Structure formats: structure tokens, C-alpha cells
Amino acid sequence: MKNFIWDFDGTLFDTYTHTVTLLHRYMAERGRRYDYGALYAVCREHMGKARAFCGADEAEWAEFFRREAELDTPPLARPYEGTETVLSEILARGGSNFLYTHRDDVSIKYLIKFDLYKYFAGFVTRENGFPQKPAPDAILYLLAQFRLDPAETIMIGDREIDILSGKNAGIHTCLFTDGNPGAAASEAEYTAGNMADLQALFLK
């Protein structure tokens, strides 16, 4: 494998603790208290479903994400252990890294903050305006823009929509589980629990 297209939340960065803790707190401030575990599960599935779960209107949701985008608000979002090692090794072997996320450009700010931006050749965020996953449009754009061979390209993400977007674009797929119980139902070709697993699979 040569070209690696990475999801951001729950794949490159452990952001869920940050996001869910802030959302749990934010809704409690408004008199709506939810079970943390249930909130975590729905956020991991899809943030649109989390909004419906919380009954948040558009203004509330926009304000929450304004707060959530503060990089220094604890609990801090951080790269998973071994992330930089994997990214740098891919480059050392002549490969390339790309970011494909539904998150806005805050994801790029995180990469800059943790000195990981330098490992990426291209980015697709919400600002690019592509249809959301599992539509293949953003991946097809990266394939065309950077002349990537689909046979040497893989989409890595923690949700099934990441996997389906890769399949729909005709590339390889890997589910990054980090303990996610939904892994058993995945259509992914590969499964990795952590960065060490990814090294063993693709960087032997």
C-alpha cells in the first residue's frame, strides 16, 4: 500500500473524549442530562444523530461546535499513540498521506498544533463542499488531483461510512477500531485496533 487517506476523529486523533465530555456538559447547562455512555456511542456513530439525540436546535448546535473547536479546552484531543511514527514511516517508504474528514478546518489546526501537518500531501475537509460519506466524491477528487492508483490507495477510518466511502471509490479500506464494538459488522478489508496494528499490516 502506498497512499493512505485518513479520517480524523477517532482515527488520527482521539477526539471523542473531548467532544463527548464538552457536549455532556453543554447540554447539562441547558437542563438536559444524558447518560454519558449513550451519548458517547451516538457521537461515535454520527454527529448528526447526536444532535437529534440531544434535541439541539441549529443555534445550540452551532454554539456547541464553537466551544468544541477550542483546541486548549480540556479534556484535550490528542493524536493516538504512534500516529507520528506511522505517518513519517509512510513518507520514508515513498508513500503519501491525505486527510479526508467531515470536520472543518479545525482538523488542520490540530495537525499544525501537534506538528503533523508536514506529513500530509492533501486535505479534504467540510469546507471543500463535497457530499458527505459514504459518497465517494471526495476520494475520487483526491485520486484524480494527485494521480493516485486506486490499487495502491486505502481509506482508514473508525466508522462504517469511512469504509463505504472507500469501497464506493474503488479503493482498499481499513477500519480503525480503538475498541469500537461495531468493528465486527464492518465491510472493511482490514481491521486495526491501534497504530501498531497498522504498522504490522502495511509497514512490515
mmCIF file with all atom_site columns, C-alpha atoms in Angstrom:
data_model
loop_
_atom_site.group_PDB
_atom_site.id
_atom_site.type_symbol
_atom_site.label_atom_id
_atom_site.label_alt_id
_atom_site.label_comp_id
_atom_site.label_asym_id
_atom_site.label_entity_id
_atom_site.label_seq_id
_atom_site.pdbx_PDB_ins_code
_atom_site.Cartn_x
_atom_site.Cartn_y
_atom_site.Cartn_z
_atom_site.occupancy
_atom_site.B_iso_or_equiv
_atom_site.pdbx_formal_charge
_atom_site.auth_seq_id
_atom_site.auth_comp_id
_atom_site.auth_asym_id
_atom_site.auth_atom_id
_atom_site.pdbx_PDB_model_num
ATOM 1   C CA . MET A 1 1   ? 0.000   0.000  0.000  1.00 0.00 ? 1   MET A CA 1
ATOM 2   C CA . LYS A 1 2   ? 1.354   3.411  -0.959 1.00 0.00 ? 2   LYS A CA 1
ATOM 3   C CA . ASN A 1 3   ? -1.329  6.081  -0.490 1.00 0.00 ? 3   ASN A CA 1
ATOM 4   C CA . PHE A 1 4   ? -3.127  6.448  2.836  1.00 0.00 ? 4   PHE A CA 1
ATOM 5   C CA . ILE A 1 5   ? -6.314  8.512  3.157  1.00 0.00 ? 5   ILE A CA 1
ATOM 6   C CA . TRP A 1 6   ? -7.061  9.156  6.818  1.00 0.00 ? 6   TRP A CA 1
ATOM 7   C CA . ASP A 1 7   ? -10.219 10.096 8.649  1.00 0.00 ? 7   ASP A CA 1
ATOM 8   C CA . PHE A 1 8   ? -9.533  12.491 11.534 1.00 0.00 ? 8   PHE A CA 1
ATOM 9   C CA . ASP A 1 9   ? -11.796 11.947 14.554 1.00 0.00 ? 9   ASP A CA 1
ATOM 10  C CA . GLY A 1 10  ? -11.259 8.564  16.150 1.00 0.00 ? 10  GLY A CA 1
ATOM 11  C CA . THR A 1 11  ? -8.572  7.606  13.648 1.00 0.00 ? 11  THR A CA 1
ATOM 12  C CA . LEU A 1 12  ? -5.642  10.020 13.690 1.00 0.00 ? 12  LEU A CA 1
ATOM 13  C CA . PHE A 1 13  ? -6.799  11.810 16.847 1.00 0.00 ? 13  PHE A CA 1
ATOM 14  C CA . ASP A 1 14  ? -8.582  10.642 19.962 1.00 0.00 ? 14  ASP A CA 1
ATOM 15  C CA . THR A 1 15  ? -11.179 13.419 19.915 1.00 0.00 ? 15  THR A CA 1
ATOM 16  C CA . TYR A 1 16  ? -14.236 11.623 21.239 1.00 0.00 ? 16  TYR A CA 1
ATOM 17  C CA . THR A 1 17  ? -13.462 12.110 24.932 1.00 0.00 ? 17  THR A CA 1
ATOM 18  C CA . HIS A 1 18  ? -13.005 15.837 24.288 1.00 0.00 ? 18  HIS A CA 1
ATOM 19  C CA . THR A 1 19  ? -16.156 16.159 22.183 1.00 0.00 ? 19  THR A CA 1
ATOM 20  C CA . VAL A 1 20  ? -18.473 13.999 24.283 1.00 0.00 ? 20  VAL A CA 1
ATOM 21  C CA . THR A 1 21  ? -17.378 15.488 27.613 1.00 0.00 ? 21  THR A CA 1
ATOM 22  C CA . LEU A 1 22  ? -17.981 19.007 26.325 1.00 0.00 ? 22  LEU A CA 1
ATOM 23  C CA . LEU A 1 23  ? -21.339 18.045 24.794 1.00 0.00 ? 23  LEU A CA 1
ATOM 24  C CA . HIS A 1 24  ? -22.418 16.294 28.005 1.00 0.00 ? 24  HIS A CA 1
ATOM 25  C CA . ARG A 1 25  ? -21.505 19.422 29.982 1.00 0.00 ? 25  ARG A CA 1
ATOM 26  C CA . TYR A 1 26  ? -23.058 21.797 27.439 1.00 0.00 ? 26  TYR A CA 1
ATOM 27  C CA . MET A 1 27  ? -26.421 20.030 27.434 1.00 0.00 ? 27  MET A CA 1
ATOM 28  C CA . ALA A 1 28  ? -26.421 19.761 31.247 1.00 0.00 ? 28  ALA A CA 1
ATOM 29  C CA . GLU A 1 29  ? -26.039 23.551 31.397 1.00 0.00 ? 29  GLU A CA 1
ATOM 30  C CA . ARG A 1 30  ? -29.316 23.686 29.471 1.00 0.00 ? 30  ARG A CA 1
ATOM 31  C CA . GLY A 1 31  ? -31.077 21.337 31.860 1.00 0.00 ? 31  GLY A CA 1
ATOM 32  C CA . ARG A 1 32  ? -30.775 18.277 29.623 1.00 0.00 ? 32  ARG A CA 1
ATOM 33  C CA . ARG A 1 33  ? -28.838 15.435 31.173 1.00 0.00 ? 33  ARG A CA 1
ATOM 34  C CA . TYR A 1 34  ? -27.956 12.324 29.230 1.00 0.00 ? 34  TYR A CA 1
ATOM 35  C CA . ASP A 1 35  ? -26.163 9.120  30.068 1.00 0.00 ? 35  ASP A CA 1
ATOM 36  C CA . TYR A 1 36  ? -22.510 9.654  29.142 1.00 0.00 ? 36  TYR A CA 1
ATOM 37  C CA . GLY A 1 37  ? -22.106 6.171  27.666 1.00 0.00 ? 37  GLY A CA 1
ATOM 38  C CA . ALA A 1 38  ? -25.167 6.526  25.448 1.00 0.00 ? 38  ALA A CA 1
ATOM 39  C CA . LEU A 1 39  ? -24.012 9.960  24.328 1.00 0.00 ? 39  LEU A CA 1
ATOM 40  C CA . TYR A 1 40  ? -20.537 8.619  23.554 1.00 0.00 ? 40  TYR A CA 1
ATOM 41  C CA . ALA A 1 41  ? -21.988 5.793  21.459 1.00 0.00 ? 41  ALA A CA 1
ATOM 42  C CA . VAL A 1 42  ? -24.192 8.045  19.353 1.00 0.00 ? 42  VAL A CA 1
ATOM 43  C CA . CYS A 1 43  ? -21.417 10.613 18.834 1.00 0.00 ? 43  CYS A CA 1
ATOM 44  C CA . ARG A 1 44  ? -19.117 7.859  17.637 1.00 0.00 ? 44  ARG A CA 1
ATOM 45  C CA . GLU A 1 45  ? -21.753 6.769  15.142 1.00 0.00 ? 45  GLU A CA 1
ATOM 46  C CA . HIS A 1 46  ? -22.573 10.183 13.633 1.00 0.00 ? 46  HIS A CA 1
ATOM 47  C CA . MET A 1 47  ? -22.719 13.728 14.997 1.00 0.00 ? 47  MET A CA 1
ATOM 48  C CA . GLY A 1 48  ? -25.961 14.346 13.116 1.00 0.00 ? 48  GLY A CA 1
ATOM 49  C CA . LYS A 1 49  ? -27.527 11.549 15.147 1.00 0.00 ? 49  LYS A CA 1
ATOM 50  C CA . ALA A 1 50  ? -26.032 13.075 18.298 1.00 0.00 ? 50  ALA A CA 1
ATOM 51  C CA . ARG A 1 51  ? -27.799 16.355 17.557 1.00 0.00 ? 51  ARG A CA 1
ATOM 52  C CA . ALA A 1 52  ? -31.119 14.538 17.168 1.00 0.00 ? 52  ALA A CA 1
ATOM 53  C CA . PHE A 1 53  ? -30.426 12.533 20.339 1.00 0.00 ? 53  PHE A CA 1
ATOM 54  C CA . CYS A 1 54  ? -29.895 15.778 22.270 1.00 0.00 ? 54  CYS A CA 1
ATOM 55  C CA . GLY A 1 55  ? -32.798 17.599 20.646 1.00 0.00 ? 55  GLY A CA 1
ATOM 56  C CA . ALA A 1 56  ? -30.491 20.532 19.890 1.00 0.00 ? 56  ALA A CA 1
ATOM 57  C CA . ASP A 1 57  ? -31.676 23.255 17.547 1.00 0.00 ? 57  ASP A CA 1
ATOM 58  C CA . GLU A 1 58  ? -29.423 24.819 14.921 1.00 0.00 ? 58  GLU A CA 1
ATOM 59  C CA . ALA A 1 59  ? -28.285 27.713 17.118 1.00 0.00 ? 59  ALA A CA 1
ATOM 60  C CA . GLU A 1 60  ? -27.464 25.438 20.060 1.00 0.00 ? 60  GLU A CA 1
ATOM 61  C CA . TRP A 1 61  ? -25.522 23.073 17.833 1.00 0.00 ? 61  TRP A CA 1
ATOM 62  C CA . ALA A 1 62  ? -23.531 25.898 16.254 1.00 0.00 ? 62  ALA A CA 1
ATOM 63  C CA . GLU A 1 63  ? -22.641 27.268 19.695 1.00 0.00 ? 63  GLU A CA 1
ATOM 64  C CA . PHE A 1 64  ? -21.577 23.833 20.890 1.00 0.00 ? 64  PHE A CA 1
ATOM 65  C CA . PHE A 1 65  ? -19.217 23.394 17.962 1.00 0.00 ? 65  PHE A CA 1
ATOM 66  C CA . ARG A 1 66  ? -17.808 26.861 18.541 1.00 0.00 ? 66  ARG A CA 1
ATOM 67  C CA . ARG A 1 67  ? -16.844 25.718 22.040 1.00 0.00 ? 67  ARG A CA 1
ATOM 68  C CA . GLU A 1 68  ? -15.720 22.282 20.884 1.00 0.00 ? 68  GLU A CA 1
ATOM 69  C CA . ALA A 1 69  ? -13.339 23.885 18.379 1.00 0.00 ? 69  ALA A CA 1
ATOM 70  C CA . GLU A 1 70  ? -11.279 25.448 21.182 1.00 0.00 ? 70  GLU A CA 1
ATOM 71  C CA . LEU A 1 71  ? -8.150  23.313 20.967 1.00 0.00 ? 71  LEU A CA 1
ATOM 72  C CA . ASP A 1 72  ? -6.979  24.012 24.516 1.00 0.00 ? 72  ASP A CA 1
ATOM 73  C CA . THR A 1 73  ? -10.248 23.205 26.308 1.00 0.00 ? 73  THR A CA 1
ATOM 74  C CA . PRO A 1 74  ? -9.825  20.068 28.457 1.00 0.00 ? 74  PRO A CA 1
ATOM 75  C CA . PRO A 1 75  ? -10.073 17.178 28.103 1.00 0.00 ? 75  PRO A CA 1
ATOM 76  C CA . LEU A 1 76  ? -7.651  17.744 25.249 1.00 0.00 ? 76  LEU A CA 1
ATOM 77  C CA . ALA A 1 77  ? -7.872  15.925 21.935 1.00 0.00 ? 77  ALA A CA 1
ATOM 78  C CA . ARG A 1 78  ? -4.553  14.291 21.054 1.00 0.00 ? 78  ARG A CA 1
ATOM 79  C CA . PRO A 1 79  ? -3.076  12.073 18.345 1.00 0.00 ? 79  PRO A CA 1
ATOM 80  C CA . TYR A 1 80  ? -3.238  8.374  19.073 1.00 0.00 ? 80  TYR A CA 1
ATOM 81  C CA . GLU A 1 81  ? -0.024  6.841  20.329 1.00 0.00 ? 81  GLU A CA 1
ATOM 82  C CA . GLY A 1 82  ? 2.216   6.011  17.389 1.00 0.00 ? 82  GLY A CA 1
ATOM 83  C CA . THR A 1 83  ? 0.469   8.313  14.908 1.00 0.00 ? 83  THR A CA 1
ATOM 84  C CA . GLU A 1 84  ? 3.546   10.352 14.022 1.00 0.00 ? 84  GLU A CA 1
ATOM 85  C CA . THR A 1 85  ? 5.665   7.212  13.691 1.00 0.00 ? 85  THR A CA 1
ATOM 86  C CA . VAL A 1 86  ? 3.247   5.693  11.177 1.00 0.00 ? 86  VAL A CA 1
ATOM 87  C CA . LEU A 1 87  ? 2.836   8.906  9.175  1.00 0.00 ? 87  LEU A CA 1
ATOM 88  C CA . SER A 1 88  ? 6.576   9.501  8.950  1.00 0.00 ? 88  SER A CA 1
ATOM 89  C CA . GLU A 1 89  ? 7.313   5.890  8.028  1.00 0.00 ? 89  GLU A CA 1
ATOM 90  C CA . ILE A 1 90  ? 4.820   6.062  5.168  1.00 0.00 ? 90  ILE A CA 1
ATOM 91  C CA . LEU A 1 91  ? 6.725   9.035  3.750  1.00 0.00 ? 91  LEU A CA 1
ATOM 92  C CA . ALA A 1 92  ? 10.073  7.341  4.312  1.00 0.00 ? 92  ALA A CA 1
ATOM 93  C CA . ARG A 1 93  ? 8.862   4.437  2.181  1.00 0.00 ? 93  ARG A CA 1
ATOM 94  C CA . GLY A 1 94  ? 7.835   6.730  -0.668 1.00 0.00 ? 94  GLY A CA 1
ATOM 95  C CA . GLY A 1 95  ? 4.151   6.847  0.207  1.00 0.00 ? 95  GLY A CA 1
ATOM 96  C CA . SER A 1 96  ? 1.741   9.714  0.792  1.00 0.00 ? 96  SER A CA 1
ATOM 97  C CA . ASN A 1 97  ? -0.788  10.723 3.450  1.00 0.00 ? 97  ASN A CA 1
ATOM 98  C CA . PHE A 1 98  ? -4.073  12.528 2.846  1.00 0.00 ? 98  PHE A CA 1
ATOM 99  C CA . LEU A 1 99  ? -6.782  13.782 5.201  1.00 0.00 ? 99  LEU A CA 1
ATOM 100 C CA . TYR A 1 100 ? -10.481 13.274 4.493  1.00 0.00 ? 100 TYR A CA 1
ATOM 101 C CA . THR A 1 101 ? -12.819 14.432 7.256  1.00 0.00 ? 101 THR A CA 1
ATOM 102 C CA . HIS A 1 102 ? -16.317 15.820 7.728  1.00 0.00 ? 102 HIS A CA 1
ATOM 103 C CA . ARG A 1 103 ? -14.826 18.158 10.317 1.00 0.00 ? 103 ARG A CA 1
ATOM 104 C CA . ASP A 1 104 ? -14.000 21.718 9.286  1.00 0.00 ? 104 ASP A CA 1
ATOM 105 C CA . ASP A 1 105 ? -10.506 23.212 9.100  1.00 0.00 ? 105 ASP A CA 1
ATOM 106 C CA . VAL A 1 106 ? -10.123 22.821 12.874 1.00 0.00 ? 106 VAL A CA 1
ATOM 107 C CA . SER A 1 107 ? -8.718  19.406 11.947 1.00 0.00 ? 107 SER A CA 1
ATOM 108 C CA . ILE A 1 108 ? -5.861  21.104 10.109 1.00 0.00 ? 108 ILE A CA 1
ATOM 109 C CA . LYS A 1 109 ? -5.243  23.356 13.114 1.00 0.00 ? 109 LYS A CA 1
ATOM 110 C CA . TYR A 1 110 ? -4.856  20.215 15.223 1.00 0.00 ? 110 TYR A CA 1
ATOM 111 C CA . LEU A 1 111 ? -2.345  18.798 12.753 1.00 0.00 ? 111 LEU A CA 1
ATOM 112 C CA . ILE A 1 112 ? -0.359  22.028 12.907 1.00 0.00 ? 112 ILE A CA 1
ATOM 113 C CA . LYS A 1 113 ? -0.515  22.164 16.710 1.00 0.00 ? 113 LYS A CA 1
ATOM 114 C CA . PHE A 1 114 ? 0.958   18.674 17.032 1.00 0.00 ? 114 PHE A CA 1
ATOM 115 C CA . ASP A 1 115 ? 3.467   19.156 14.181 1.00 0.00 ? 115 ASP A CA 1
ATOM 116 C CA . LEU A 1 116 ? 1.796   16.561 11.950 1.00 0.00 ? 116 LEU A CA 1
ATOM 117 C CA . TYR A 1 117 ? 0.775   18.830 9.060  1.00 0.00 ? 117 TYR A CA 1
ATOM 118 C CA . LYS A 1 118 ? 4.119   18.268 7.332  1.00 0.00 ? 118 LYS A CA 1
ATOM 119 C CA . TYR A 1 119 ? 3.301   14.599 6.740  1.00 0.00 ? 119 TYR A CA 1
ATOM 120 C CA . PHE A 1 120 ? 0.274   15.310 4.513  1.00 0.00 ? 120 PHE A CA 1
ATOM 121 C CA . ALA A 1 121 ? 0.149   15.904 0.776  1.00 0.00 ? 121 ALA A CA 1
ATOM 122 C CA . GLY A 1 122 ? -3.516  16.902 0.569  1.00 0.00 ? 122 GLY A CA 1
ATOM 123 C CA . PHE A 1 123 ? -6.639  17.629 2.566  1.00 0.00 ? 123 PHE A CA 1
ATOM 124 C CA . VAL A 1 124 ? -10.407 17.391 2.180  1.00 0.00 ? 124 VAL A CA 1
ATOM 125 C CA . THR A 1 125 ? -12.484 18.973 4.951  1.00 0.00 ? 125 THR A CA 1
ATOM 126 C CA . ARG A 1 126 ? -16.058 20.194 5.245  1.00 0.00 ? 126 ARG A CA 1
ATOM 127 C CA . GLU A 1 127 ? -15.013 23.448 3.595  1.00 0.00 ? 127 GLU A CA 1
ATOM 128 C CA . ASN A 1 128 ? -14.446 21.665 0.285  1.00 0.00 ? 128 ASN A CA 1
ATOM 129 C CA . GLY A 1 129 ? -18.186 21.111 -0.020 1.00 0.00 ? 129 GLY A CA 1
ATOM 130 C CA . PHE A 1 130 ? -18.197 17.506 -1.200 1.00 0.00 ? 130 PHE A CA 1
ATOM 131 C CA . PRO A 1 131 ? -21.178 15.247 -0.465 1.00 0.00 ? 131 PRO A CA 1
ATOM 132 C CA . GLN A 1 132 ? -20.725 13.525 2.872  1.00 0.00 ? 132 GLN A CA 1
ATOM 133 C CA . LYS A 1 133 ? -19.505 9.979  3.330  1.00 0.00 ? 133 LYS A CA 1
ATOM 134 C CA . PRO A 1 134 ? -20.306 7.332  2.193  1.00 0.00 ? 134 PRO A CA 1
ATOM 135 C CA . ALA A 1 135 ? -20.395 9.233  -1.108 1.00 0.00 ? 135 ALA A CA 1
ATOM 136 C CA . PRO A 1 136 ? -17.104 8.634  -2.972 1.00 0.00 ? 136 PRO A CA 1
ATOM 137 C CA . ASP A 1 137 ? -16.758 12.139 -4.436 1.00 0.00 ? 137 ASP A CA 1
ATOM 138 C CA . ALA A 1 138 ? -14.023 13.435 -2.125 1.00 0.00 ? 138 ALA A CA 1
ATOM 139 C CA . ILE A 1 139 ? -11.900 10.313 -2.542 1.00 0.00 ? 139 ILE A CA 1
ATOM 140 C CA . LEU A 1 140 ? -12.364 10.387 -6.316 1.00 0.00 ? 140 LEU A CA 1
ATOM 141 C CA . TYR A 1 141 ? -11.185 14.007 -6.218 1.00 0.00 ? 141 TYR A CA 1
ATOM 142 C CA . LEU A 1 142 ? -8.019  13.011 -4.333 1.00 0.00 ? 142 LEU A CA 1
ATOM 143 C CA . LEU A 1 143 ? -7.381  10.143 -6.749 1.00 0.00 ? 143 LEU A CA 1
ATOM 144 C CA . ALA A 1 144 ? -7.647  12.482 -9.741 1.00 0.00 ? 144 ALA A CA 1
ATOM 145 C CA . GLN A 1 145 ? -5.929  15.507 -8.214 1.00 0.00 ? 145 GLN A CA 1
ATOM 146 C CA . PHE A 1 146 ? -2.873  13.580 -7.037 1.00 0.00 ? 146 PHE A CA 1
ATOM 147 C CA . ARG A 1 147 ? -2.928  10.851 -9.717 1.00 0.00 ? 147 ARG A CA 1
ATOM 148 C CA . LEU A 1 148 ? -3.222  8.072  -7.180 1.00 0.00 ? 148 LEU A CA 1
ATOM 149 C CA . ASP A 1 149 ? -3.510  4.450  -8.238 1.00 0.00 ? 149 ASP A CA 1
ATOM 150 C CA . PRO A 1 150 ? -6.670  3.025  -6.588 1.00 0.00 ? 150 PRO A CA 1
ATOM 151 C CA . ALA A 1 151 ? -4.936  -0.350 -6.280 1.00 0.00 ? 151 ALA A CA 1
ATOM 152 C CA . GLU A 1 152 ? -2.297  1.274  -4.045 1.00 0.00 ? 152 GLU A CA 1
ATOM 153 C CA . THR A 1 153 ? -4.650  3.526  -2.067 1.00 0.00 ? 153 THR A CA 1
ATOM 154 C CA . ILE A 1 154 ? -6.505  2.851  1.180  1.00 0.00 ? 154 ILE A CA 1
ATOM 155 C CA . MET A 1 155 ? -9.122  4.678  3.244  1.00 0.00 ? 155 MET A CA 1
ATOM 156 C CA . ILE A 1 156 ? -8.639  4.337  7.002  1.00 0.00 ? 156 ILE A CA 1
ATOM 157 C CA . GLY A 1 157 ? -11.422 5.355  9.375  1.00 0.00 ? 157 GLY A CA 1
ATOM 158 C CA . ASP A 1 158 ? -13.259 4.384  12.534 1.00 0.00 ? 158 ASP A CA 1
ATOM 159 C CA . ARG A 1 159 ? -16.817 4.375  11.190 1.00 0.00 ? 159 ARG A CA 1
ATOM 160 C CA . GLU A 1 160 ? -18.614 2.336  8.582  1.00 0.00 ? 160 GLU A CA 1
ATOM 161 C CA . ILE A 1 161 ? -19.272 5.447  6.490  1.00 0.00 ? 161 ILE A CA 1
ATOM 162 C CA . ASP A 1 162 ? -15.492 5.790  6.095  1.00 0.00 ? 162 ASP A CA 1
ATOM 163 C CA . ILE A 1 163 ? -15.293 2.212  4.878  1.00 0.00 ? 163 ILE A CA 1
ATOM 164 C CA . LEU A 1 164 ? -18.217 2.577  2.494  1.00 0.00 ? 164 LEU A CA 1
ATOM 165 C CA . SER A 1 165 ? -16.830 5.792  1.002  1.00 0.00 ? 165 SER A CA 1
ATOM 166 C CA . GLY A 1 166 ? -13.616 3.927  0.232  1.00 0.00 ? 166 GLY A CA 1
ATOM 167 C CA . LYS A 1 167 ? -15.455 0.951  -1.260 1.00 0.00 ? 167 LYS A CA 1
ATOM 168 C CA . ASN A 1 168 ? -17.632 3.245  -3.348 1.00 0.00 ? 168 ASN A CA 1
ATOM 169 C CA . ALA A 1 169 ? -14.487 4.907  -4.715 1.00 0.00 ? 169 ALA A CA 1
ATOM 170 C CA . GLY A 1 170 ? -12.918 1.554  -5.583 1.00 0.00 ? 170 GLY A CA 1
ATOM 171 C CA . ILE A 1 171 ? -10.020 1.668  -3.132 1.00 0.00 ? 171 ILE A CA 1
ATOM 172 C CA . HIS A 1 172 ? -8.895  -0.504 -0.229 1.00 0.00 ? 172 HIS A CA 1
ATOM 173 C CA . THR A 1 173 ? -10.359 0.010  3.253  1.00 0.00 ? 173 THR A CA 1
ATOM 174 C CA . CYS A 1 174 ? -9.280  -0.412 6.864  1.00 0.00 ? 174 CYS A CA 1
ATOM 175 C CA . LEU A 1 175 ? -11.423 0.029  9.973  1.00 0.00 ? 175 LEU A CA 1
ATOM 176 C CA . PHE A 1 176 ? -9.553  1.616  12.885 1.00 0.00 ? 176 PHE A CA 1
ATOM 177 C CA . THR A 1 177 ? -11.398 0.254  15.901 1.00 0.00 ? 177 THR A CA 1
ATOM 178 C CA . ASP A 1 178 ? -9.780  1.608  19.087 1.00 0.00 ? 178 ASP A CA 1
ATOM 179 C CA . GLY A 1 179 ? -12.148 -0.670 20.996 1.00 0.00 ? 179 GLY A CA 1
ATOM 180 C CA . ASN A 1 180 ? -15.209 0.148  18.894 1.00 0.00 ? 180 ASN A CA 1
ATOM 181 C CA . PRO A 1 181 ? -17.663 -2.779 19.207 1.00 0.00 ? 181 PRO A CA 1
ATOM 182 C CA . GLY A 1 182 ? -19.091 -2.027 15.753 1.00 0.00 ? 182 GLY A CA 1
ATOM 183 C CA . ALA A 1 183 ? -15.979 -3.481 14.126 1.00 0.00 ? 183 ALA A CA 1
ATOM 184 C CA . ALA A 1 184 ? -17.472 -6.959 13.825 1.00 0.00 ? 184 ALA A CA 1
ATOM 185 C CA . ALA A 1 185 ? -20.138 -5.731 11.400 1.00 0.00 ? 185 ALA A CA 1
ATOM 186 C CA . SER A 1 186 ? -17.749 -3.835 9.143  1.00 0.00 ? 186 SER A CA 1
ATOM 187 C CA . GLU A 1 187 ? -17.300 -4.396 5.413  1.00 0.00 ? 187 GLU A CA 1
ATOM 188 C CA . ALA A 1 188 ? -13.657 -3.302 5.675  1.00 0.00 ? 188 ALA A CA 1
ATOM 189 C CA . GLU A 1 189 ? -10.924 -5.411 4.081  1.00 0.00 ? 189 GLU A CA 1
ATOM 190 C CA . TYR A 1 190 ? -8.649  -4.831 7.061  1.00 0.00 ? 190 TYR A CA 1
ATOM 191 C CA . THR A 1 191 ? -9.138  -4.087 10.742 1.00 0.00 ? 191 THR A CA 1
ATOM 192 C CA . ALA A 1 192 ? -6.627  -2.381 13.040 1.00 0.00 ? 192 ALA A CA 1
ATOM 193 C CA . GLY A 1 193 ? -7.101  -1.721 16.736 1.00 0.00 ? 193 GLY A CA 1
ATOM 194 C CA . ASN A 1 194 ? -4.272  0.805  17.022 1.00 0.00 ? 194 ASN A CA 1
ATOM 195 C CA . MET A 1 195 ? -1.332  2.317  15.180 1.00 0.00 ? 195 MET A CA 1
ATOM 196 C CA . ALA A 1 196 ? 0.883   -0.665 15.975 1.00 0.00 ? 196 ALA A CA 1
ATOM 197 C CA . ASP A 1 197 ? -1.604  -2.881 14.136 1.00 0.00 ? 197 ASP A CA 1
ATOM 198 C CA . LEU A 1 198 ? -1.438  -0.568 11.121 1.00 0.00 ? 198 LEU A CA 1
ATOM 199 C CA . GLN A 1 199 ? 2.340   -0.817 11.134 1.00 0.00 ? 199 GLN A CA 1
ATOM 200 C CA . ALA A 1 200 ? 2.139   -4.597 11.190 1.00 0.00 ? 200 ALA A CA 1
ATOM 201 C CA . LEU A 1 201 ? -0.366  -4.651 8.336  1.00 0.00 ? 201 LEU A CA 1
ATOM 202 C CA . PHE A 1 202 ? 1.140   -2.150 5.929  1.00 0.00 ? 202 PHE A CA 1
ATOM 203 C CA . LEU A 1 203 ? 4.655   -1.200 7.020  1.00 0.00 ? 203 LEU A CA 1
ATOM 204 C CA . LYS A 1 204 ? 6.399   -4.517 7.594  1.00 0.00 ? 204 LYS A CA 1
#
